[in-house]
mmCIF file with all atom_site columns, C-alpha atoms in Angstrom:
data_model
loop_
_atom_site.group_PDB
_atom_site.id
_atom_site.type_symbol
_atom_site.label_atom_id
_atom_site.label_alt_id
_atom_site.label_comp_id
_atom_site.label_asym_id
_atom_site.label_entity_id
_atom_site.label_seq_id
_atom_site.pdbx_PDB_ins_code
_atom_site.Cartn_x
_atom_site.Cartn_y
_atom_site.Cartn_z
_atom_site.occupancy
_atom_site.B_iso_or_equiv
_atom_site.pdbx_formal_charge
_atom_site.auth_seq_id
_atom_site.auth_comp_id
_atom_site.auth_asym_id
_atom_site.auth_atom_id
_atom_site.pdbx_PDB_model_num
ATOM 1   C CA . MET A 1 1   ? 155.141 -100.718 172.559 1.00 0.00 ? 1   MET A CA 1
ATOM 2   C CA . LYS A 1 2   ? 155.766 -103.789 170.597 1.00 0.00 ? 2   LYS A CA 1
ATOM 3   C CA . LEU A 1 3   ? 154.774 -104.030 167.233 1.00 0.00 ? 3   LEU A CA 1
ATOM 4   C CA . THR A 1 4   ? 154.119 -106.883 164.807 1.00 0.00 ? 4   THR A CA 1
ATOM 5   C CA . GLU A 1 5   ? 156.038 -107.308 161.729 1.00 0.00 ? 5   GLU A CA 1
ATOM 6   C CA . LYS A 1 6   ? 152.958 -106.301 159.853 1.00 0.00 ? 6   LYS A CA 1
ATOM 7   C CA . GLU A 1 7   ? 152.456 -103.270 162.040 1.00 0.00 ? 7   GLU A CA 1
ATOM 8   C CA . LEU A 1 8   ? 155.952 -102.023 161.713 1.00 0.00 ? 8   LEU A CA 1
ATOM 9   C CA . GLU A 1 9   ? 155.660 -102.426 157.688 1.00 0.00 ? 9   GLU A CA 1
ATOM 10  C CA . ILE A 1 10  ? 152.671 -100.183 157.748 1.00 0.00 ? 10  ILE A CA 1
ATOM 11  C CA . VAL A 1 11  ? 154.057 -97.732  159.768 1.00 0.00 ? 11  VAL A CA 1
ATOM 12  C CA . GLU A 1 12  ? 157.403 -97.641  157.554 1.00 0.00 ? 12  GLU A CA 1
ATOM 13  C CA . ILE A 1 13  ? 154.965 -97.100  154.408 1.00 0.00 ? 13  ILE A CA 1
ATOM 14  C CA . VAL A 1 14  ? 152.899 -94.633  155.741 1.00 0.00 ? 14  VAL A CA 1
ATOM 15  C CA . GLU A 1 15  ? 156.121 -92.447  157.360 1.00 0.00 ? 15  GLU A CA 1
ATOM 16  C CA . LYS A 1 16  ? 157.081 -92.138  153.784 1.00 0.00 ? 16  LYS A CA 1
ATOM 17  C CA . ASN A 1 17  ? 153.486 -91.776  152.197 1.00 0.00 ? 17  ASN A CA 1
ATOM 18  C CA . GLY A 1 18  ? 150.806 -90.692  154.553 1.00 0.00 ? 18  GLY A CA 1
ATOM 19  C CA . ARG A 1 19  ? 148.444 -90.370  151.611 1.00 0.00 ? 19  ARG A CA 1
ATOM 20  C CA . ILE A 1 20  ? 148.757 -93.724  150.398 1.00 0.00 ? 20  ILE A CA 1
ATOM 21  C CA . PRO A 1 21  ? 145.265 -95.446  149.362 1.00 0.00 ? 21  PRO A CA 1
ATOM 22  C CA . LEU A 1 22  ? 144.145 -98.196  151.931 1.00 0.00 ? 22  LEU A CA 1
ATOM 23  C CA . ASP A 1 23  ? 143.794 -100.679 149.258 1.00 0.00 ? 23  ASP A CA 1
ATOM 24  C CA . THR A 1 24  ? 147.511 -100.170 147.861 1.00 0.00 ? 24  THR A CA 1
ATOM 25  C CA . LEU A 1 25  ? 148.734 -100.509 151.372 1.00 0.00 ? 25  LEU A CA 1
ATOM 26  C CA . ALA A 1 26  ? 146.816 -103.473 151.625 1.00 0.00 ? 26  ALA A CA 1
ATOM 27  C CA . LYS A 1 27  ? 148.277 -105.054 148.776 1.00 0.00 ? 27  LYS A CA 1
ATOM 28  C CA . MET A 1 28  ? 151.701 -103.983 149.569 1.00 0.00 ? 28  MET A CA 1
ATOM 29  C CA . THR A 1 29  ? 151.214 -105.794 152.786 1.00 0.00 ? 29  THR A CA 1
ATOM 30  C CA . SER A 1 30  ? 149.388 -108.526 151.759 1.00 0.00 ? 30  SER A CA 1
ATOM 31  C CA . LEU A 1 31  ? 146.486 -107.724 154.134 1.00 0.00 ? 31  LEU A CA 1
ATOM 32  C CA . THR A 1 32  ? 142.855 -107.198 153.748 1.00 0.00 ? 32  THR A CA 1
ATOM 33  C CA . VAL A 1 33  ? 141.656 -103.351 153.806 1.00 0.00 ? 33  VAL A CA 1
ATOM 34  C CA . GLU A 1 34  ? 139.831 -103.924 156.886 1.00 0.00 ? 34  GLU A CA 1
ATOM 35  C CA . GLU A 1 35  ? 143.033 -105.389 158.629 1.00 0.00 ? 35  GLU A CA 1
ATOM 36  C CA . VAL A 1 36  ? 145.072 -102.287 157.568 1.00 0.00 ? 36  VAL A CA 1
ATOM 37  C CA . GLU A 1 37  ? 142.478 -100.015 158.608 1.00 0.00 ? 37  GLU A CA 1
ATOM 38  C CA . ALA A 1 38  ? 142.308 -101.547 162.070 1.00 0.00 ? 38  ALA A CA 1
ATOM 39  C CA . ILE A 1 39  ? 145.808 -101.436 162.200 1.00 0.00 ? 39  ILE A CA 1
ATOM 40  C CA . LEU A 1 40  ? 146.105 -97.553  161.227 1.00 0.00 ? 40  LEU A CA 1
ATOM 41  C CA . GLN A 1 41  ? 143.239 -96.826  163.933 1.00 0.00 ? 41  GLN A CA 1
ATOM 42  C CA . LYS A 1 42  ? 145.319 -98.945  166.711 1.00 0.00 ? 42  LYS A CA 1
ATOM 43  C CA . LEU A 1 43  ? 148.569 -97.233  165.897 1.00 0.00 ? 43  LEU A CA 1
ATOM 44  C CA . GLU A 1 44  ? 146.456 -93.522  165.825 1.00 0.00 ? 44  GLU A CA 1
ATOM 45  C CA . GLU A 1 45  ? 144.981 -94.379  169.129 1.00 0.00 ? 45  GLU A CA 1
ATOM 46  C CA . THR A 1 46  ? 148.075 -95.336  170.720 1.00 0.00 ? 46  THR A CA 1
ATOM 47  C CA . LYS A 1 47  ? 149.772 -92.279  169.202 1.00 0.00 ? 47  LYS A CA 1
ATOM 48  C CA . VAL A 1 48  ? 152.489 -94.209  167.423 1.00 0.00 ? 48  VAL A CA 1
ATOM 49  C CA . ILE A 1 49  ? 150.973 -92.263  164.540 1.00 0.00 ? 49  ILE A CA 1
ATOM 50  C CA . VAL A 1 50  ? 151.010 -88.759  166.069 1.00 0.00 ? 50  VAL A CA 1
ATOM 51  C CA . GLN A 1 51  ? 150.072 -86.988  162.927 1.00 0.00 ? 51  GLN A CA 1
ATOM 52  C CA . TYR A 1 52  ? 149.861 -87.167  159.230 1.00 0.00 ? 52  TYR A CA 1
ATOM 53  C CA . ALA A 1 53  ? 152.088 -84.314  157.740 1.00 0.00 ? 53  ALA A CA 1
ATOM 54  C CA . THR A 1 54  ? 152.647 -82.382  154.316 1.00 0.00 ? 54  THR A CA 1
ATOM 55  C CA . ILE A 1 55  ? 156.092 -81.243  153.369 1.00 0.00 ? 55  ILE A CA 1
ATOM 56  C CA . VAL A 1 56  ? 155.703 -77.632  151.292 1.00 0.00 ? 56  VAL A CA 1
ATOM 57  C CA . ASP A 1 57  ? 158.452 -75.643  149.500 1.00 0.00 ? 57  ASP A CA 1
ATOM 58  C CA . TRP A 1 58  ? 157.093 -72.260  150.494 1.00 0.00 ? 58  TRP A CA 1
ATOM 59  C CA . ARG A 1 59  ? 159.848 -70.630  148.320 1.00 0.00 ? 59  ARG A CA 1
ATOM 60  C CA . LYS A 1 60  ? 157.782 -71.193  145.195 1.00 0.00 ? 60  LYS A CA 1
ATOM 61  C CA . ILE A 1 61  ? 154.867 -69.500  146.790 1.00 0.00 ? 61  ILE A CA 1
ATOM 62  C CA . ASP A 1 62  ? 154.887 -65.635  145.995 1.00 0.00 ? 62  ASP A CA 1
ATOM 63  C CA . GLY A 1 63  ? 154.725 -63.653  149.148 1.00 0.00 ? 63  GLY A CA 1
ATOM 64  C CA . HIS A 1 64  ? 155.270 -66.563  151.573 1.00 0.00 ? 64  HIS A CA 1
ATOM 65  C CA . GLU A 1 65  ? 159.261 -67.189  151.273 1.00 0.00 ? 65  GLU A CA 1
ATOM 66  C CA . GLY A 1 66  ? 159.481 -66.541  155.009 1.00 0.00 ? 66  GLY A CA 1
ATOM 67  C CA . VAL A 1 67  ? 162.672 -67.148  157.161 1.00 0.00 ? 67  VAL A CA 1
ATOM 68  C CA . THR A 1 68  ? 163.659 -70.175  159.285 1.00 0.00 ? 68  THR A CA 1
ATOM 69  C CA . ALA A 1 69  ? 166.228 -70.139  162.300 1.00 0.00 ? 69  ALA A CA 1
ATOM 70  C CA . MET A 1 70  ? 167.786 -72.573  164.229 1.00 0.00 ? 70  MET A CA 1
ATOM 71  C CA . ILE A 1 71  ? 168.429 -71.333  167.638 1.00 0.00 ? 71  ILE A CA 1
ATOM 72  C CA . ASP A 1 72  ? 170.950 -72.875  170.094 1.00 0.00 ? 72  ASP A CA 1
ATOM 73  C CA . VAL A 1 73  ? 169.920 -72.107  173.253 1.00 0.00 ? 73  VAL A CA 1
ATOM 74  C CA . LYS A 1 74  ? 171.913 -72.842  176.714 1.00 0.00 ? 74  LYS A CA 1
ATOM 75  C CA . VAL A 1 75  ? 169.720 -73.150  179.757 1.00 0.00 ? 75  VAL A CA 1
ATOM 76  C CA . THR A 1 76  ? 169.852 -73.525  183.670 1.00 0.00 ? 76  THR A CA 1
ATOM 77  C CA . PRO A 1 77  ? 167.867 -76.653  184.291 1.00 0.00 ? 77  PRO A CA 1
ATOM 78  C CA . LYS A 1 78  ? 165.228 -76.853  187.295 1.00 0.00 ? 78  LYS A CA 1
ATOM 79  C CA . ARG A 1 79  ? 165.554 -79.354  190.240 1.00 0.00 ? 79  ARG A CA 1
ATOM 80  C CA . GLY A 1 80  ? 163.141 -81.951  189.691 1.00 0.00 ? 80  GLY A CA 1
ATOM 81  C CA . VAL A 1 81  ? 162.194 -81.156  186.172 1.00 0.00 ? 81  VAL A CA 1
ATOM 82  C CA . GLY A 1 82  ? 165.264 -80.809  184.497 1.00 0.00 ? 82  GLY A CA 1
ATOM 83  C CA . PHE A 1 83  ? 165.056 -79.482  180.804 1.00 0.00 ? 83  PHE A CA 1
ATOM 84  C CA . ASP A 1 84  ? 161.567 -80.240  180.462 1.00 0.00 ? 84  ASP A CA 1
ATOM 85  C CA . GLU A 1 85  ? 159.765 -77.416  181.855 1.00 0.00 ? 85  GLU A CA 1
ATOM 86  C CA . VAL A 1 86  ? 161.855 -74.760  179.925 1.00 0.00 ? 86  VAL A CA 1
ATOM 87  C CA . ALA A 1 87  ? 161.219 -76.915  176.792 1.00 0.00 ? 87  ALA A CA 1
ATOM 88  C CA . GLU A 1 88  ? 157.854 -76.774  177.389 1.00 0.00 ? 88  GLU A CA 1
ATOM 89  C CA . ARG A 1 89  ? 157.733 -72.938  177.987 1.00 0.00 ? 89  ARG A CA 1
ATOM 90  C CA . ILE A 1 90  ? 159.583 -72.764  174.674 1.00 0.00 ? 90  ILE A CA 1
ATOM 91  C CA . TYR A 1 91  ? 157.497 -75.034  172.355 1.00 0.00 ? 91  TYR A CA 1
ATOM 92  C CA . ARG A 1 92  ? 154.170 -73.094  173.411 1.00 0.00 ? 92  ARG A CA 1
ATOM 93  C CA . PHE A 1 93  ? 155.288 -70.223  171.695 1.00 0.00 ? 93  PHE A CA 1
ATOM 94  C CA . PRO A 1 94  ? 153.373 -70.135  168.229 1.00 0.00 ? 94  PRO A CA 1
ATOM 95  C CA . GLU A 1 95  ? 156.641 -69.211  166.241 1.00 0.00 ? 95  GLU A CA 1
ATOM 96  C CA . VAL A 1 96  ? 158.338 -72.376  167.573 1.00 0.00 ? 96  VAL A CA 1
ATOM 97  C CA . LYS A 1 97  ? 157.985 -75.676  165.131 1.00 0.00 ? 97  LYS A CA 1
ATOM 98  C CA . SER A 1 98  ? 160.829 -77.795  167.128 1.00 0.00 ? 98  SER A CA 1
ATOM 99  C CA . VAL A 1 99  ? 162.671 -78.013  170.243 1.00 0.00 ? 99  VAL A CA 1
ATOM 100 C CA . TYR A 1 100 ? 165.244 -80.622  170.878 1.00 0.00 ? 100 TYR A CA 1
ATOM 101 C CA . LEU A 1 101 ? 167.213 -81.649  174.027 1.00 0.00 ? 101 LEU A CA 1
ATOM 102 C CA . MET A 1 102 ? 170.750 -81.922  172.823 1.00 0.00 ? 102 MET A CA 1
ATOM 103 C CA . SER A 1 103 ? 174.035 -83.215  173.908 1.00 0.00 ? 103 SER A CA 1
ATOM 104 C CA . GLY A 1 104 ? 177.239 -80.793  173.166 1.00 0.00 ? 104 GLY A CA 1
ATOM 105 C CA . ALA A 1 105 ? 177.713 -77.329  173.828 1.00 0.00 ? 105 ALA A CA 1
ATOM 106 C CA . TYR A 1 106 ? 174.444 -76.140  174.546 1.00 0.00 ? 106 TYR A CA 1
ATOM 107 C CA . ASP A 1 107 ? 171.440 -77.745  175.632 1.00 0.00 ? 107 ASP A CA 1
ATOM 108 C CA . LEU A 1 108 ? 168.362 -77.388  173.297 1.00 0.00 ? 108 LEU A CA 1
ATOM 109 C CA . SER A 1 109 ? 168.002 -76.749  169.699 1.00 0.00 ? 109 SER A CA 1
ATOM 110 C CA . VAL A 1 110 ? 164.835 -74.371  168.877 1.00 0.00 ? 110 VAL A CA 1
ATOM 111 C CA . VAL A 1 111 ? 163.623 -74.241  165.209 1.00 0.00 ? 111 VAL A CA 1
ATOM 112 C CA . ILE A 1 112 ? 161.520 -71.165  164.451 1.00 0.00 ? 112 ILE A CA 1
ATOM 113 C CA . GLU A 1 113 ? 159.515 -69.796  161.321 1.00 0.00 ? 113 GLU A CA 1
ATOM 114 C CA . GLY A 1 114 ? 158.751 -65.842  160.761 1.00 0.00 ? 114 GLY A CA 1
ATOM 115 C CA . ARG A 1 115 ? 157.858 -63.411  158.219 1.00 0.00 ? 115 ARG A CA 1
ATOM 116 C CA . SER A 1 116 ? 161.147 -61.675  158.253 1.00 0.00 ? 116 SER A CA 1
ATOM 117 C CA . MET A 1 117 ? 164.688 -61.723  160.148 1.00 0.00 ? 117 MET A CA 1
ATOM 118 C CA . ALA A 1 118 ? 163.562 -59.022  162.022 1.00 0.00 ? 118 ALA A CA 1
ATOM 119 C CA . GLU A 1 119 ? 160.601 -60.738  163.169 1.00 0.00 ? 119 GLU A CA 1
ATOM 120 C CA . VAL A 1 120 ? 163.032 -63.648  164.408 1.00 0.00 ? 120 VAL A CA 1
ATOM 121 C CA . ALA A 1 121 ? 165.137 -61.539  165.961 1.00 0.00 ? 121 ALA A CA 1
ATOM 122 C CA . HIS A 1 122 ? 162.122 -59.562  167.773 1.00 0.00 ? 122 HIS A CA 1
ATOM 123 C CA . PHE A 1 123 ? 161.325 -63.430  169.018 1.00 0.00 ? 123 PHE A CA 1
ATOM 124 C CA . VAL A 1 124 ? 164.815 -64.164  170.435 1.00 0.00 ? 124 VAL A CA 1
ATOM 125 C CA . SER A 1 125 ? 165.219 -60.925  172.048 1.00 0.00 ? 125 SER A CA 1
ATOM 126 C CA . GLU A 1 126 ? 161.716 -60.137  173.537 1.00 0.00 ? 126 GLU A CA 1
ATOM 127 C CA . LYS A 1 127 ? 160.269 -63.746  174.113 1.00 0.00 ? 127 LYS A CA 1
ATOM 128 C CA . LEU A 1 128 ? 163.167 -66.474  174.141 1.00 0.00 ? 128 LEU A CA 1
ATOM 129 C CA . SER A 1 129 ? 166.128 -64.507  175.874 1.00 0.00 ? 129 SER A CA 1
ATOM 130 C CA . THR A 1 130 ? 163.874 -63.177  178.633 1.00 0.00 ? 130 THR A CA 1
ATOM 131 C CA . LEU A 1 131 ? 162.947 -66.705  180.276 1.00 0.00 ? 131 LEU A CA 1
ATOM 132 C CA . ASP A 1 132 ? 164.395 -66.912  183.504 1.00 0.00 ? 132 ASP A CA 1
ATOM 133 C CA . SER A 1 133 ? 166.138 -70.436  182.431 1.00 0.00 ? 133 SER A CA 1
ATOM 134 C CA . VAL A 1 134 ? 168.075 -69.334  179.401 1.00 0.00 ? 134 VAL A CA 1
ATOM 135 C CA . ILE A 1 135 ? 171.817 -68.480  179.904 1.00 0.00 ? 135 ILE A CA 1
ATOM 136 C CA . SER A 1 136 ? 172.582 -67.468  175.982 1.00 0.00 ? 136 SER A CA 1
ATOM 137 C CA . THR A 1 137 ? 171.482 -68.080  172.546 1.00 0.00 ? 137 THR A CA 1
ATOM 138 C CA . THR A 1 138 ? 173.145 -68.337  169.078 1.00 0.00 ? 138 THR A CA 1
ATOM 139 C CA . THR A 1 139 ? 171.047 -67.966  166.161 1.00 0.00 ? 139 THR A CA 1
ATOM 140 C CA . HIS A 1 140 ? 171.522 -69.477  162.792 1.00 0.00 ? 140 HIS A CA 1
ATOM 141 C CA . PHE A 1 141 ? 169.350 -68.423  160.016 1.00 0.00 ? 141 PHE A CA 1
ATOM 142 C CA . ILE A 1 142 ? 168.811 -70.996  157.019 1.00 0.00 ? 142 ILE A CA 1
ATOM 143 C CA . LEU A 1 143 ? 169.661 -69.574  153.698 1.00 0.00 ? 143 LEU A CA 1
ATOM 144 C CA . LYS A 1 144 ? 168.500 -72.679  151.529 1.00 0.00 ? 144 LYS A CA 1
ATOM 145 C CA . LYS A 1 145 ? 166.974 -75.901  152.296 1.00 0.00 ? 145 LYS A CA 1
ATOM 146 C CA . TYR A 1 146 ? 168.372 -78.929  150.190 1.00 0.00 ? 146 TYR A CA 1
ATOM 147 C CA . LYS A 1 147 ? 166.580 -81.753  152.077 1.00 0.00 ? 147 LYS A CA 1
ATOM 148 C CA . HIS A 1 148 ? 164.087 -81.901  154.803 1.00 0.00 ? 148 HIS A CA 1
ATOM 149 C CA . ASP A 1 149 ? 162.530 -85.043  156.450 1.00 0.00 ? 149 ASP A CA 1
ATOM 150 C CA . GLY A 1 150 ? 164.010 -87.311  153.753 1.00 0.00 ? 150 GLY A CA 1
ATOM 151 C CA . THR A 1 151 ? 162.494 -84.949  150.840 1.00 0.00 ? 151 THR A CA 1
ATOM 152 C CA . VAL A 1 152 ? 165.052 -83.401  148.611 1.00 0.00 ? 152 VAL A CA 1
ATOM 153 C CA . PHE A 1 153 ? 164.230 -80.040  147.461 1.00 0.00 ? 153 PHE A CA 1
ATOM 154 C CA . ASP A 1 154 ? 164.823 -78.488  144.101 1.00 0.00 ? 154 ASP A CA 1
ATOM 155 C CA . GLN A 1 155 ? 166.309 -81.716  142.168 1.00 0.00 ? 155 GLN A CA 1
ATOM 156 C CA . GLY A 1 156 ? 165.686 -79.680  138.923 1.00 0.00 ? 156 GLY A CA 1
ATOM 157 C CA . ASP A 1 157 ? 167.802 -76.907  140.098 1.00 0.00 ? 157 ASP A CA 1
ATOM 158 C CA . GLN A 1 158 ? 170.981 -79.394  139.251 1.00 0.00 ? 158 GLN A CA 1
ATOM 159 C CA . ASP A 1 159 ? 171.223 -78.190  135.764 1.00 0.00 ? 159 ASP A CA 1
ATOM 160 C CA . ARG A 1 160 ? 171.343 -74.575  136.723 1.00 0.00 ? 160 ARG A CA 1
ATOM 161 C CA . ARG A 1 161 ? 174.454 -75.033  139.378 1.00 0.00 ? 161 ARG A CA 1
ATOM 162 C CA . ILE A 1 162 ? 177.756 -73.207  138.659 1.00 0.00 ? 162 ILE A CA 1
ATOM 163 C CA . VAL A 1 163 ? 180.469 -75.408  137.874 1.00 0.00 ? 163 VAL A CA 1
ATOM 164 C CA . VAL A 1 164 ? 184.125 -74.095  138.025 1.00 0.00 ? 164 VAL A CA 1
ATOM 165 C CA . ALA A 1 165 ? 186.154 -76.031  135.507 1.00 0.00 ? 165 ALA A CA 1
ATOM 166 C CA . PRO A 1 166 ? 189.375 -77.207  136.595 1.00 0.00 ? 166 PRO A CA 1
#
């Protein structure tokens, strides 16, 4: 889909801040509020804007720390559908947050969230690795999130870094 310059400008602004007030967006783009509303409606209907999301630092909420894992998955693609069928089977699990087709040593990268390492291990051993097309998996647990979707976490923690003197 080809976007106009103003539509592209709105997409770029809204991608950074989905909660920006319409009147502010109108001023930033030199459009009327009505024109901005119409453009946003068009972008939503055509699924250019798929969803407005919020980034939450769950570590700051007691009892909601959880565990995030990135899983490298080697699969055997199916004739006629390639990797799409197995990717769809994987992304339908509620634990799965993202699935990417990758180039390199493995085929799919799967990001999942669980309440504990044991829960993630159970998902990998009982659900993911038992799928027909899955050849092997390698699980990487995320120990600390520094930046996610362009948002830097814990900038205030810079004062608490341990610095080794030369």
